mmCIF file of C-alpha atoms in Angstrom:
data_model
loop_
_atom_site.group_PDB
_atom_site.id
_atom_site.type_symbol
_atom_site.label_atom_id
_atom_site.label_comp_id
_atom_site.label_asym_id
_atom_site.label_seq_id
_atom_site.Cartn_x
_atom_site.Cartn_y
_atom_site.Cartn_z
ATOM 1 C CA UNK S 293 -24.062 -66.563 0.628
ATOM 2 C CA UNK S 294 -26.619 -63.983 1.255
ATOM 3 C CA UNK S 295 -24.910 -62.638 4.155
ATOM 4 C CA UNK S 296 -21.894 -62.258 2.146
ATOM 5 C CA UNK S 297 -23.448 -60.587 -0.916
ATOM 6 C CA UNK S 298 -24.890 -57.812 2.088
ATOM 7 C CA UNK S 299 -21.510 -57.321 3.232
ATOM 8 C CA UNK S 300 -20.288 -56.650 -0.436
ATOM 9 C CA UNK S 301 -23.225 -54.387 -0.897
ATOM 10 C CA UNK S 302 -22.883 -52.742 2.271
ATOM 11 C CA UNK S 303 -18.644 -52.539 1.436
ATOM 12 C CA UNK S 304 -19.304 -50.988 -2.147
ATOM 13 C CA UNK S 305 -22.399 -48.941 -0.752
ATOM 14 C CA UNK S 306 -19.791 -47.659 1.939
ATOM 15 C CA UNK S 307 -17.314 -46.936 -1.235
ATOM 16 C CA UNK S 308 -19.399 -44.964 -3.211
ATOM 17 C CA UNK S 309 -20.165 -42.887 -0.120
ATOM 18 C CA UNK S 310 -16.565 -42.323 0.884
ATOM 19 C CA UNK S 311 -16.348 -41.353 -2.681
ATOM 20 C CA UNK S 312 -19.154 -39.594 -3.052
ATOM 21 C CA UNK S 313 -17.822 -37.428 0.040
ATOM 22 C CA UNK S 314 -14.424 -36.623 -1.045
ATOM 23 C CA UNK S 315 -16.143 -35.254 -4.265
ATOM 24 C CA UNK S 316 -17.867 -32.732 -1.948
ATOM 25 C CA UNK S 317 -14.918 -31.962 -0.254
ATOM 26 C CA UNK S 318 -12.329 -32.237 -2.792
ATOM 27 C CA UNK S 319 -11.195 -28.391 -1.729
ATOM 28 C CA UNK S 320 -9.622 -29.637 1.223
ATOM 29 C CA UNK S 321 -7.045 -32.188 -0.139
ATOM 30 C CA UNK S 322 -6.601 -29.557 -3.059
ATOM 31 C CA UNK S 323 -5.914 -26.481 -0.721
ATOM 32 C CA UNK S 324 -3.608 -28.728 1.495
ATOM 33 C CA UNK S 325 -1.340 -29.607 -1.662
ATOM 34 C CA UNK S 326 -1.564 -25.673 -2.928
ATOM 35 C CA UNK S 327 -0.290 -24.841 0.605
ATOM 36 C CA UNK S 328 2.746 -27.265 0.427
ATOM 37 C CA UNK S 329 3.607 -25.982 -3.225
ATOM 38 C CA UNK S 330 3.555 -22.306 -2.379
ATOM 39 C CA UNK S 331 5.146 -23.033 1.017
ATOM 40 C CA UNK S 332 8.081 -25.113 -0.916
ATOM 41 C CA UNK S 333 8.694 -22.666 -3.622
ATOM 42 C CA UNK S 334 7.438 -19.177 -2.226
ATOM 43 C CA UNK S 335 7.717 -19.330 1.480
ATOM 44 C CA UNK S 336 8.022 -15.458 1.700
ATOM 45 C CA UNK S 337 4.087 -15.725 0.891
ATOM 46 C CA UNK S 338 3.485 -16.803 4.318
ATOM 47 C CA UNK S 339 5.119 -13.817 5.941
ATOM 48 C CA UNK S 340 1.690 -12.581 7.309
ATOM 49 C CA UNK S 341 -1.039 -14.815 7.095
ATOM 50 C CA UNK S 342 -3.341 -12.178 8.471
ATOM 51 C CA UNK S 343 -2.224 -10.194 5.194
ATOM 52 C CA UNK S 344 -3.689 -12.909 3.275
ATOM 53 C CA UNK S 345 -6.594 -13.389 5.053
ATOM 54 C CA UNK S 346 -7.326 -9.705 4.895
ATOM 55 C CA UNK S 347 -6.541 -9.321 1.726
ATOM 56 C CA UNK S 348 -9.148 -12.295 0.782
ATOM 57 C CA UNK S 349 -12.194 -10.137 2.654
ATOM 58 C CA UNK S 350 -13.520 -8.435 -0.013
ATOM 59 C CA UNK S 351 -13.448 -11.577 -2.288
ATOM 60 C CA UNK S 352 -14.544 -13.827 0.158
ATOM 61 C CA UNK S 353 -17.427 -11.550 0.199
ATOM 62 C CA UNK S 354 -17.831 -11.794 -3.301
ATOM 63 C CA UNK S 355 -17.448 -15.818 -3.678
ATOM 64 C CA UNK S 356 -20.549 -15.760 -0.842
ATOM 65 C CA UNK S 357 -22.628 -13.333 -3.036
ATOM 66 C CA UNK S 358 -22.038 -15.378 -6.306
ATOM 67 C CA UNK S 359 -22.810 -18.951 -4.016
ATOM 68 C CA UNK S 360 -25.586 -17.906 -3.044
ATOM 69 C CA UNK S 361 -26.806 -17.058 -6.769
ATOM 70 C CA UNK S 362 -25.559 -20.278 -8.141
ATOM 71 C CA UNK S 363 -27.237 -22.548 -5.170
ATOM 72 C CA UNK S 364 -30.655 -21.193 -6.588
ATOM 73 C CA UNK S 365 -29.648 -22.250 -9.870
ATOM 74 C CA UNK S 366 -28.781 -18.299 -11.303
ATOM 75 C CA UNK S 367 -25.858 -16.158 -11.516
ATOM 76 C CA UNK S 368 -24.537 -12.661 -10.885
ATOM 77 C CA UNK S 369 -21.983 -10.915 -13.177
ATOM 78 C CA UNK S 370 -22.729 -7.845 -12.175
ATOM 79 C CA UNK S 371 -21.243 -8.274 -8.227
ATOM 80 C CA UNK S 372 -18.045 -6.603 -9.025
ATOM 81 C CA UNK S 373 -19.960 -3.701 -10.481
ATOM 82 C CA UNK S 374 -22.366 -3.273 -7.552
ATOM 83 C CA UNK S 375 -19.253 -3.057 -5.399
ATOM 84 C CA UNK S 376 -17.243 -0.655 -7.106
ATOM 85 C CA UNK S 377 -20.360 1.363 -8.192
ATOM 86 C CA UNK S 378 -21.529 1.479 -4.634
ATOM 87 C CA UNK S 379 -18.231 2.325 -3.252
ATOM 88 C CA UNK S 380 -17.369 5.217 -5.934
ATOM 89 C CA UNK S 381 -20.922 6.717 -5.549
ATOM 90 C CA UNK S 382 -20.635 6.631 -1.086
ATOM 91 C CA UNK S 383 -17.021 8.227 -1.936
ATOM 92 C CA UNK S 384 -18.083 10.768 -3.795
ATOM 93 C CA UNK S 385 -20.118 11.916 -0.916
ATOM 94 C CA UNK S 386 -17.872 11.220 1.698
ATOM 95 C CA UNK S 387 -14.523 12.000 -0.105
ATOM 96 C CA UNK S 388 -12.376 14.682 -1.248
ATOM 97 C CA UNK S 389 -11.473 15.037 -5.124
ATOM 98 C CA UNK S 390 -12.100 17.556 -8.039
ATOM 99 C CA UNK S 391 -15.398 16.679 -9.036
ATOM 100 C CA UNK S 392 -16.589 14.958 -5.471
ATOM 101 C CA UNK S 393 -19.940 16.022 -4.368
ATOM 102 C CA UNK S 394 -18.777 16.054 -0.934
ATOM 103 C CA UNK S 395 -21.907 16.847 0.629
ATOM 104 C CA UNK S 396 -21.332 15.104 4.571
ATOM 105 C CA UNK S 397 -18.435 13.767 6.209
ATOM 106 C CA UNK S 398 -20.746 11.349 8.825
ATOM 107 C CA UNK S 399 -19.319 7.871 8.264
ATOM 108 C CA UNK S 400 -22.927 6.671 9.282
ATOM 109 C CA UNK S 401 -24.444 8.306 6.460
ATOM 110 C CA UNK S 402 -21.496 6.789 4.061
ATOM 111 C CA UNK S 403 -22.346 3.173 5.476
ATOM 112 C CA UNK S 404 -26.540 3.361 5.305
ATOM 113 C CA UNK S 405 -25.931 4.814 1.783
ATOM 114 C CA UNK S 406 -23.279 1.931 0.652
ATOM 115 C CA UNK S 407 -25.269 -0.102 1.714
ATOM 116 C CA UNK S 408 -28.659 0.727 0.662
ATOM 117 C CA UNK S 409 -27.256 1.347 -3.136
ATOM 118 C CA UNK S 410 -25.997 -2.286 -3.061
ATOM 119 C CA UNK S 411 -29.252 -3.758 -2.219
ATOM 120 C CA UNK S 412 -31.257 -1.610 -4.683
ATOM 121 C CA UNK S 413 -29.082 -2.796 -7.555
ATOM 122 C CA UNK S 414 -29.453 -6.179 -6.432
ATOM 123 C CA UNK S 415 -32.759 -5.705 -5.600
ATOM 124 C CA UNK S 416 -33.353 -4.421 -9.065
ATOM 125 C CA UNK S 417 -31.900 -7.406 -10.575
ATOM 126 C CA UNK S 418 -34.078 -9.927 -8.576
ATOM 127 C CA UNK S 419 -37.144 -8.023 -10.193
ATOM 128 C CA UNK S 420 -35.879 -8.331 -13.813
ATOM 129 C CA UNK S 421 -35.067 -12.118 -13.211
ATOM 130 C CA UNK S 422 -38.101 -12.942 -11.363
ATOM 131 C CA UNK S 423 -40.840 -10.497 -12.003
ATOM 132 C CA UNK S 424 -40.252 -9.347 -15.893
ATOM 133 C CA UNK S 425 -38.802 -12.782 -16.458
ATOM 134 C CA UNK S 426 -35.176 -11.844 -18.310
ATOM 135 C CA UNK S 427 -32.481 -14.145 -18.461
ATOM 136 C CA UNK S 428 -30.159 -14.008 -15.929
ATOM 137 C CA UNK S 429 -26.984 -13.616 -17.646
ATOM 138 C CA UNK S 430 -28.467 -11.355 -19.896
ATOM 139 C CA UNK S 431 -29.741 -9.360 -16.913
ATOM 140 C CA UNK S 432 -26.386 -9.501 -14.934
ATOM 141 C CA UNK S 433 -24.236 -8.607 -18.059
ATOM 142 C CA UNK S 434 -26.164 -5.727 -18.537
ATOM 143 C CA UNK S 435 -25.911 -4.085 -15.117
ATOM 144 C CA UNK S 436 -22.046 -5.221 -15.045
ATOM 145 C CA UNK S 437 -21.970 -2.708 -17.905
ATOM 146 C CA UNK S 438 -23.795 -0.269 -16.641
ATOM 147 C CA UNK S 439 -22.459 0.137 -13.758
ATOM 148 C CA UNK S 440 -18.962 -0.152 -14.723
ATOM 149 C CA UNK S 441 -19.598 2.588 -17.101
ATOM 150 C CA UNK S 442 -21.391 4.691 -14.253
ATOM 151 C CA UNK S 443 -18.084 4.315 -12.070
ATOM 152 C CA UNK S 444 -15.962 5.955 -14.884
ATOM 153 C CA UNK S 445 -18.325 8.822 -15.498
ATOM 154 C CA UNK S 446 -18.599 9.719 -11.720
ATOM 155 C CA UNK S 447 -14.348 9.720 -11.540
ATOM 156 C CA UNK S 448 -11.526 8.695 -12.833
ATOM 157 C CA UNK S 449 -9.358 9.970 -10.311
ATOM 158 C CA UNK S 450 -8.812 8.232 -6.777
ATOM 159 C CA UNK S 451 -11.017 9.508 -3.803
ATOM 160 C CA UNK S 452 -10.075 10.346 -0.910
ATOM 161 C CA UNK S 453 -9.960 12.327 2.701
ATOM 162 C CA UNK S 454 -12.944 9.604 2.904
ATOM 163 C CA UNK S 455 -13.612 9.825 6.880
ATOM 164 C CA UNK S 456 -11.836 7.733 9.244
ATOM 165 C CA UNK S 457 -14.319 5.085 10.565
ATOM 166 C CA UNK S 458 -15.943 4.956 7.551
ATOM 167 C CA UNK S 459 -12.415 3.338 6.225
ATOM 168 C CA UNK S 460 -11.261 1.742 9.256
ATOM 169 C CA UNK S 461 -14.363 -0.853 8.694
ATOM 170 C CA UNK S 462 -12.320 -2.477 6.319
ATOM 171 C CA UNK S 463 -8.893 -1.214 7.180
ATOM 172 C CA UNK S 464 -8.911 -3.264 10.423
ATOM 173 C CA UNK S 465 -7.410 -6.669 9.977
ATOM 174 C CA UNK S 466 -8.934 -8.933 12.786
ATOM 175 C CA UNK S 467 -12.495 -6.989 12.329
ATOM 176 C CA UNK S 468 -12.322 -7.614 8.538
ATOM 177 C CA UNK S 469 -11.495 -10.912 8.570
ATOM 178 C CA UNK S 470 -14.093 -11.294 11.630
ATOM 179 C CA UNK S 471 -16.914 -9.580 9.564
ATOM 180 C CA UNK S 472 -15.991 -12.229 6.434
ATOM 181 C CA UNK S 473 -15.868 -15.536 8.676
ATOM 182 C CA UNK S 474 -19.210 -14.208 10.803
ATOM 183 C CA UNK S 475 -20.798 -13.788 6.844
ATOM 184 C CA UNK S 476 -19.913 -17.314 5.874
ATOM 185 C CA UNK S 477 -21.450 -18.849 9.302
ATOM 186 C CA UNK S 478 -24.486 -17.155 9.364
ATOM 187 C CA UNK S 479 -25.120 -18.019 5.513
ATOM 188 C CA UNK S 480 -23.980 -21.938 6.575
ATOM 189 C CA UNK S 481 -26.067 -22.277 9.512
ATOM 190 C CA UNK S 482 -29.225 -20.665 7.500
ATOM 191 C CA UNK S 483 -28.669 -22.814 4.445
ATOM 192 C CA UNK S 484 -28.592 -26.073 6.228
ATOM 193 C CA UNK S 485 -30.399 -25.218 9.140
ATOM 194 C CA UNK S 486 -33.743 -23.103 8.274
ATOM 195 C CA UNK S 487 -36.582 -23.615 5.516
ATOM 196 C CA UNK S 488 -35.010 -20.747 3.667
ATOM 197 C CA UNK S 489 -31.921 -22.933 3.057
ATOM 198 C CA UNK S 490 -33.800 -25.840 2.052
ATOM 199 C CA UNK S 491 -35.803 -23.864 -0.301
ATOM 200 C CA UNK S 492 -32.690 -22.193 -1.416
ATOM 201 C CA UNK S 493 -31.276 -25.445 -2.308
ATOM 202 C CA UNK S 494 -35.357 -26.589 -3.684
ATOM 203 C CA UNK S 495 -35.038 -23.529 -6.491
ATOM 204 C CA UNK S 496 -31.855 -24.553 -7.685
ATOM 205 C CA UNK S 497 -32.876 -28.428 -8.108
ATOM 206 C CA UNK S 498 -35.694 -27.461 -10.027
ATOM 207 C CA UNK S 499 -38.189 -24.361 -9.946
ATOM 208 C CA UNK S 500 -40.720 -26.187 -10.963
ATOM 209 C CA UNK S 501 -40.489 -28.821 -8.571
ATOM 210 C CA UNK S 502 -39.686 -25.941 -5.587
ATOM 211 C CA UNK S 503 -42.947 -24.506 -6.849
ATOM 212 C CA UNK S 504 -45.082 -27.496 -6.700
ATOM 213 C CA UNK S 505 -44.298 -27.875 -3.067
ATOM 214 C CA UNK S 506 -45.036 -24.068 -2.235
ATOM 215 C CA UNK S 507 -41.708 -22.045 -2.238
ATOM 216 C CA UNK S 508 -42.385 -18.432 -3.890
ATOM 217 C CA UNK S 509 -39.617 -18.538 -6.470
ATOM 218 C CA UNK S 510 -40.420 -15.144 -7.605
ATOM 219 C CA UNK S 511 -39.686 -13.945 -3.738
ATOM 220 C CA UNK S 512 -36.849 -15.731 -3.152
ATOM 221 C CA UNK S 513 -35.379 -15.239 -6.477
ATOM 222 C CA UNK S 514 -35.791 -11.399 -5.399
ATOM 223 C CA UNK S 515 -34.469 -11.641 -1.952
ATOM 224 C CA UNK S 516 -31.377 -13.849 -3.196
ATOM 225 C CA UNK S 517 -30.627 -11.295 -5.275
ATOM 226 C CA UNK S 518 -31.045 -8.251 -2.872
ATOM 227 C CA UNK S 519 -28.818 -10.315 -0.499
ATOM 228 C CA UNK S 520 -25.842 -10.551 -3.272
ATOM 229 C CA UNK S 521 -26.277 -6.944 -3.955
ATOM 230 C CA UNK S 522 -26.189 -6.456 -0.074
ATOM 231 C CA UNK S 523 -22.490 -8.549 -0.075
ATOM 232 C CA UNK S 524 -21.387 -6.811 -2.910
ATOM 233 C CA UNK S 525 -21.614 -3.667 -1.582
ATOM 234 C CA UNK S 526 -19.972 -4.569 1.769
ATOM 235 C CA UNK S 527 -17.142 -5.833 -0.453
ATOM 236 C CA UNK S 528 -16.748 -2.594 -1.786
ATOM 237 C CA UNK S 529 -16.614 -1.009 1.693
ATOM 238 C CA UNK S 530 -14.090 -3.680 2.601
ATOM 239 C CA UNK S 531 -11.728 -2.558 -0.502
ATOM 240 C CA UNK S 532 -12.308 1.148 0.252
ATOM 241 C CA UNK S 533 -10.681 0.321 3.706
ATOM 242 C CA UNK S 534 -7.644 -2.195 2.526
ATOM 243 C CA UNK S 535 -6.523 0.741 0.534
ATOM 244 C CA UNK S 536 -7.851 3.520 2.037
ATOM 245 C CA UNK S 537 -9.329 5.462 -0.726
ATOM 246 C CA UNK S 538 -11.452 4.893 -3.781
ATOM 247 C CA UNK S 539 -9.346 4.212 -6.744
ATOM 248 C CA UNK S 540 -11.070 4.652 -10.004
ATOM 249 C CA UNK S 541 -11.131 0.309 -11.104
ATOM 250 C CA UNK S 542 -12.453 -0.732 -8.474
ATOM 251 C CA UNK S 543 -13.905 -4.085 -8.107
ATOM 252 C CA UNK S 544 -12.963 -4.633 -11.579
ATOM 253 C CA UNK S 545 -12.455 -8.542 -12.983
ATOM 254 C CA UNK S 546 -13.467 -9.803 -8.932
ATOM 255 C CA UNK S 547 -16.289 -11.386 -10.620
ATOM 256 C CA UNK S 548 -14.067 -14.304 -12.326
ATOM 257 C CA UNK S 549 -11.768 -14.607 -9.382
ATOM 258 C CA UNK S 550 -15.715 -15.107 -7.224
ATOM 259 C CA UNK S 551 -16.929 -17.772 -9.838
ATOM 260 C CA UNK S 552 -13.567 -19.432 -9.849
ATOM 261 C CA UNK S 553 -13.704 -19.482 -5.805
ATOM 262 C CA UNK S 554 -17.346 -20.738 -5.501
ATOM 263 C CA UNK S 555 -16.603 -23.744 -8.435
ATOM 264 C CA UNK S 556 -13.411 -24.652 -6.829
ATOM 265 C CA UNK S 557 -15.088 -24.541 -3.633
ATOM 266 C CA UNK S 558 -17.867 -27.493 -4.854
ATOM 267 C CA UNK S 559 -20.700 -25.311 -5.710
ATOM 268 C CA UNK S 560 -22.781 -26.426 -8.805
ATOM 269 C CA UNK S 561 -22.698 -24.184 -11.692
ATOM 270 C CA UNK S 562 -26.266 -25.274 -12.344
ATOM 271 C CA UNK S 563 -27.638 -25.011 -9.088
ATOM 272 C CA UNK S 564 -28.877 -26.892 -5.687
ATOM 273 C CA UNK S 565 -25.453 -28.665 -4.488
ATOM 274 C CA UNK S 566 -22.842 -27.483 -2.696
ATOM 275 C CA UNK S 567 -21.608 -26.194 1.013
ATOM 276 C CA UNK S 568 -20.794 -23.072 1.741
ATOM 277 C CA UNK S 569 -17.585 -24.499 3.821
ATOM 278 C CA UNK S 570 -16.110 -25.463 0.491
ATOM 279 C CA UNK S 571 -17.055 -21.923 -1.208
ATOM 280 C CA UNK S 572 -14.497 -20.416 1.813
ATOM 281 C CA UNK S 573 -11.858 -23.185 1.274
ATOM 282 C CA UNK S 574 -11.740 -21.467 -2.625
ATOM 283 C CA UNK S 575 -11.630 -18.023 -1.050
ATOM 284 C CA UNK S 576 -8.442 -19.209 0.507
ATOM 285 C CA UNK S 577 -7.361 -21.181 -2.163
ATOM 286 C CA UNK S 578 -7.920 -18.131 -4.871
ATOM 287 C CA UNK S 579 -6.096 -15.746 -2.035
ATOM 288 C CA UNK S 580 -2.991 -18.415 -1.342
ATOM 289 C CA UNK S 581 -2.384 -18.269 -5.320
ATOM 290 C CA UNK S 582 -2.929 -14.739 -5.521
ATOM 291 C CA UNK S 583 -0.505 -13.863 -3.211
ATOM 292 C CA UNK S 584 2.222 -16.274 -4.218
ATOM 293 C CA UNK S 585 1.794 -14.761 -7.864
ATOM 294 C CA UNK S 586 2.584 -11.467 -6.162
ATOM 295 C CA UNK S 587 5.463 -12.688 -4.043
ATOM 296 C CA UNK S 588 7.047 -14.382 -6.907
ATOM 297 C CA UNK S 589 9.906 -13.466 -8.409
ATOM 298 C CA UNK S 590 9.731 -15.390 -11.370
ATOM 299 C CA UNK S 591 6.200 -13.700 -12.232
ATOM 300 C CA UNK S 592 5.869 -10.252 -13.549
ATOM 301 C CA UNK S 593 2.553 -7.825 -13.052
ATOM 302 C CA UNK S 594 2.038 -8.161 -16.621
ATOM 303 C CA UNK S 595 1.417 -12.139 -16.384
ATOM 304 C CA UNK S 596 -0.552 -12.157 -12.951
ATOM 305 C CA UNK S 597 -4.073 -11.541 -15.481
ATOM 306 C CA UNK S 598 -3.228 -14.494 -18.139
ATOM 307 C CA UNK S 599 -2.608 -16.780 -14.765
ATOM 308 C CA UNK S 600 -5.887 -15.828 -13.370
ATOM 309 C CA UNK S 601 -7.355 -17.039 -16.289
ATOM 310 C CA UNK S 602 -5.509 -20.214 -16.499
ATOM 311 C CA UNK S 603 -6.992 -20.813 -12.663
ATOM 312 C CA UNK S 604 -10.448 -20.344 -13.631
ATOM 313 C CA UNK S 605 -9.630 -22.660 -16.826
ATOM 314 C CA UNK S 606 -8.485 -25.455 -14.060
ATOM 315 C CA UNK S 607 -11.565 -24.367 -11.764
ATOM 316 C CA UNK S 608 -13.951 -25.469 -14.802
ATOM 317 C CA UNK S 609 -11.978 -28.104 -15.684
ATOM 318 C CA UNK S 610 -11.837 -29.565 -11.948
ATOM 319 C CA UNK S 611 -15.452 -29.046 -12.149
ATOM 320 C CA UNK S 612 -16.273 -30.600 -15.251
ATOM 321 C CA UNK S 613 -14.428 -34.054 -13.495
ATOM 322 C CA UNK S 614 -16.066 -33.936 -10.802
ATOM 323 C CA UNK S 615 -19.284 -33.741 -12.173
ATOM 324 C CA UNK S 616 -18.703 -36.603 -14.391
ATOM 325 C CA UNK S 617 -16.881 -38.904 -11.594
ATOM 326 C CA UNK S 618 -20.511 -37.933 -9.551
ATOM 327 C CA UNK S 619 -22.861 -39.362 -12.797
ATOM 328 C CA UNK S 620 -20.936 -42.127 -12.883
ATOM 329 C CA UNK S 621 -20.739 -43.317 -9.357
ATOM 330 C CA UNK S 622 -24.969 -42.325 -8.937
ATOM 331 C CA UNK S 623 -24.911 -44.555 -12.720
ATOM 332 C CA UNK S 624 -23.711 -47.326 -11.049
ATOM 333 C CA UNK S 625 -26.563 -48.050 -8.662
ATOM 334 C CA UNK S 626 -24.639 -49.022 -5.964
ATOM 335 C CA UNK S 627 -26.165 -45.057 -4.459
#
């Protein structure tokens, strides 16, 4: 009798596990069905996958910026900001346009500046947060403003004559979609393998608790941030090079179509759970949609914006299941 009550504990531990697991990695099955859907009813999607994939770069960037916030248990609104402020700002140094500064044309200069703005902003943020203690969506909200506001009084008008490494960064296929997949390792292999990870993952469990055992929240807090800035504004020098100028929006709205990636992907909206593997099955997921939308025939320009919405409707709504199915199974005490 004994033995068989182990069995039936081990079975049902074994269960919860496997169920437990697919949680985790719901993106997977999810992605897989997405892929037969768009392949049944808008095959023409899947006329260059590279297209997609390169086209999903700059996001993908994004989605790894905002992961990274919500692992630690904060958030970033102002990504999309940092990388169209960054980019406009390096453009108007680099580029060509009525009002451009246009004061070098080294593409080494455009990159160390591009990316030195992007970490100062986020930089800048990580000291609000941690040091003067403001809220982070406060914080975030304000600095999406800002900077958004910044980019329209710079220009309104596209930049270019931008020079031509400085745009063939991102206007390479295979190196962009290199750069993006080499970002998502190295973040992986540091988050599960180094004491940085594990104190990433500490701060978004609980600060207090990550404190007690001697992680400096107000540090990491700052360098998480820095690093997101850092991302952002690679993003923007990955959308300066799909289109090959600066146009005057953007990196507008990217920071829904990140948060939508990064929950869809399994990351916890309130911090410490969730793999960085997932957060790039939503980059592909959010891409894969994205370009069907655009392939469509059926869908006009004007309704791409109310079905972005109604994606990061389902992406909380997937979320909000999943974190109820995971209470329940831990509730049962089987875990």
């Amino acid at each position: 009798m004994a033995t068989e009550q182990g069995f039936l504990g081990r079975a049902f531990g074994d269960r919860d596990d496997v169920l437990l697991t697919l949680l985790d990695n719901m993106i997977w099955p999810i992605l897989a069905v997405v892929l037969l859907g768009v392949l049944v009813f808008v095959p023409q999607t899947f006329r260059s996958v590279q297209l997609i994939l390169w086209g999903a770069v700059p996001i993908g960037l994004l989605v790894l910026a905002e992961s990274l916030c919500l692992l630690s248990g904060h958030f970033d609104l102002s990504i999309g900001s940092i990388a169209g402020f960054s980019a406009m700002f390096t453009g108007m140094i680099l580029g060509t346009c009525p009002s451009c500064w246009s004061l070098t044309t080294s593409p080494w200069i455009g990159f160390a500046v591009i990316l030195t703005v992007g970490a100062l902003i986020g930089l800048a943020n990580g000291v609000m947060i941690a040091k003067v203690g403001l809220n982070p969506f406060l914080q975030t909200l304000a600095f999406l403003i800002i900077f958004e506001g910044a980019k329209t009084a710079m220009q309104t008008q596209p930049v270019t004559g931008l020079p031509r490494l400085y745009t063939q960064v991102g206007g390479t296929p295979r190196f962009a979609i290199g750069l993006m997949l080499v970002a998502f390792l190295i973040a992986g292999l540091l988050l599960r393998y180094t004491s940085l990870g594990q104190a990433v993952y500490a701060l978004g469990s609980s600060e207090h608790s990550a404190r007690e055992v001697g992680v400096d929240t107000e540090r990491l807090i700052i360098v998480i941030y820095t690093v997101s800035g850092l991302l952002s504004a690679i993003a923007g020098l990955m959308l300066t090079g799909f289109v090959g100028v600066v146009p005057p929006l953007i990196g507008e709205g990217l920071v829904f179509q990140a948060f939508a990636g990064a929950v869809i992907g399994g990351i916890s909206l309130f911090g410490g759970r969730g793999k960085i593997t997932g957060a790039l099955g939503g980059v592909i997921l959010i891409q894969v949609v994205q370009s069907a939308l655009n392939n469509s025939p059926v869908i006009g320009a004007t309704q791409i914006q109310m079905i972005n919405g109604i994606v990061l409707l389902a992406a909380i709504l997937l979320y909000s299941t999943q974190t109820k199915l995971r209470a329940r199974i831990l509730a049962s005490g089987a875990v």
